[in-house]
Amino acid sequence: QVQLVESGGGLVQAGGSLRLSCAASGSRFSIEVAGWYRQPPGKQREMVAGISSGGSTNYAVSVEGRFTISRDSAKNTVYLQMNSLKPEDTAVYYCTADGYSSVYYLRDLWGRGTQVTVSS
């Protein structure tokens, strides 16, 4: 089975930076479209950033200019570079992706999340 695994979360001070990674493991999987979501404590999950197969990116207004989503095709990994972090960025961050596995195109795959905590 295809699995997405997030890593890179941790505790940082406001103004700091963090780089999250999302790697596909298990069955062979070629990521085509990917995104990052987050769920702050006690709040609903929200979209953070997305990247298309063509490399186009989209960001939530709250993170635009501070976060950058990218893809490393050779490693089949998606990244989220987070700069100028704010306490309100504190959340569990989830990776989601669509892509090819065997002859199938899989949609809405999700990782289990990685915790990001930003202190003031």
GROMACS .gro file of C-alpha atoms in nm, residues 15-119:
model
  105
   15GLY     CA    1   1.028   3.433   1.357
   16GLY     CA    2   1.208   3.105   1.308
   17SER     CA    3   1.200   2.858   1.022
   18LEU     CA    4   1.115   2.494   0.974
   19ARG     CA    5   1.117   2.259   0.676
   20LEU     CA    6   0.862   1.980   0.654
   21SER     CA    7   0.902   1.677   0.430
   22CYS     CA    8   0.643   1.439   0.291
   23ALA     CA    9   0.775   1.114   0.148
   24ALA     CA   10   0.584   0.839  -0.026
   25SER     CA   11   0.667   0.492   0.098
   26GLY     CA   12   0.549   0.136   0.046
   27SER     CA   13   0.422   0.065  -0.303
   28ARG     CA   14   0.574   0.254  -0.593
   29PHE     CA   15   0.409   0.592  -0.613
   30SER     CA   16   0.470   0.890  -0.837
   31ILE     CA   17   0.335   1.212  -0.690
   32GLU     CA   18   0.153   1.437  -0.934
   33VAL     CA   19  -0.035   1.680  -0.714
   34ALA     CA   20   0.035   1.750  -0.350
   35GLY     CA   21  -0.060   1.981  -0.071
   36TRP     CA   22  -0.022   2.064   0.293
   37TYR     CA   23  -0.302   2.109   0.543
   38ARG     CA   24  -0.289   2.191   0.910
   39GLN     CA   25  -0.514   2.158   1.211
   40PRO     CA   26  -0.455   2.399   1.501
   41PRO     CA   27  -0.559   2.283   1.850
   42GLY     CA   28  -0.937   2.290   1.882
   43LYS     CA   29  -0.989   2.412   1.526
   44GLN     CA   30  -1.086   2.270   1.188
   45ARG     CA   31  -0.832   2.148   0.936
   46GLU     CA   32  -0.735   2.411   0.681
   47MET     CA   33  -0.543   2.422   0.355
   48VAL     CA   34  -0.193   2.568   0.372
   49ALA     CA   35  -0.038   2.514   0.030
   50GLY     CA   36  -0.074   2.311  -0.287
   51ILE     CA   37   0.137   2.227  -0.590
   52SER     CA   38   0.015   2.097  -0.927
   53SER     CA   39   0.180   1.849  -1.160
   54GLY     CA   40   0.299   2.145  -1.365
   55GLY     CA   41   0.455   2.317  -1.067
   56SER     CA   42   0.193   2.583  -1.009
   57THR     CA   43   0.150   2.668  -0.643
   58ASN     CA   44  -0.129   2.802  -0.429
   59TYR     CA   45  -0.122   2.928  -0.072
   60ALA     CA   46  -0.359   3.025   0.201
   61VAL     CA   47  -0.364   3.400   0.257
   62SER     CA   48  -0.238   3.347   0.610
   63VAL     CA   49   0.090   3.190   0.491
   64GLU     CA   50   0.149   3.349   0.150
   65GLY     CA   51   0.490   3.509   0.135
   66ARG     CA   52   0.616   3.304   0.428
   67PHE     CA   53   0.571   2.941   0.321
   68THR     CA   54   0.696   2.767   0.006
   69ILE     CA   55   0.583   2.428  -0.123
   70SER     CA   56   0.812   2.236  -0.356
   71ARG     CA   57   0.871   1.890  -0.500
   72ASP     CA   58   1.182   1.676  -0.550
   73SER     CA   59   1.092   1.432  -0.826
   74ALA     CA   60   1.408   1.224  -0.782
   75LYS     CA   61   1.323   1.156  -0.417
   76ASN     CA   62   0.947   1.151  -0.474
   77THR     CA   63   0.917   1.392  -0.184
   78VAL     CA   64   0.721   1.711  -0.121
   79TYR     CA   65   0.846   1.988   0.105
   80LEU     CA   66   0.704   2.283   0.290
   81GLN     CA   67   0.955   2.552   0.381
   82MET     CA   68   0.812   2.767   0.658
   83ASN     CA   69   0.973   3.101   0.737
   84SER     CA   70   0.880   3.386   0.971
   85LEU     CA   71   0.676   3.147   1.180
   86LYS     CA   72   0.406   3.285   1.407
   87PRO     CA   73   0.238   3.134   1.714
   88GLU     CA   74  -0.081   3.097   1.510
   89ASP     CA   75   0.105   2.857   1.280
   90THR     CA   76   0.105   2.604   1.563
   91ALA     CA   77  -0.078   2.295   1.439
   92VAL     CA   78  -0.047   1.938   1.324
   93TYR     CA   79   0.058   1.955   0.960
   94TYR     CA   80  -0.065   1.695   0.715
   95CYS     CA   81   0.056   1.606   0.368
   96THR     CA   82  -0.187   1.502   0.097
   97ALA     CA   83  -0.114   1.380  -0.254
   98ASP     CA   84  -0.251   1.236  -0.575
   99GLY     CA   85  -0.038   1.025  -0.803
  100TYR     CA   86   0.031   0.713  -1.002
  101SER     CA   87   0.064   0.369  -0.843
  102SER     CA   88   0.093   0.083  -1.091
  103VAL     CA   89  -0.171   0.157  -1.355
  104TYR     CA   90  -0.393   0.344  -1.111
  105TYR     CA   91  -0.422   0.711  -1.029
  106LEU     CA   92  -0.475   0.747  -0.656
  107ARG     CA   93  -0.639   1.052  -0.505
  108ASP     CA   94  -0.659   1.203  -0.159
  109LEU     CA   95  -0.381   1.011   0.012
  110TRP     CA   96  -0.300   1.149   0.357
  111GLY     CA   97  -0.013   1.124   0.598
  112ARG     CA   98  -0.058   1.095   0.974
  113GLY     CA   99   0.076   1.442   1.046
  114THR     CA  100   0.369   1.611   1.215
  115GLN     CA  101   0.344   1.859   1.503
  116VAL     CA  102   0.468   2.215   1.460
  117THR     CA  103   0.475   2.436   1.767
  118VAL     CA  104   0.572   2.803   1.752
  119SER     CA  105   0.638   2.980   2.080
   0.00000   0.00000   0.00000
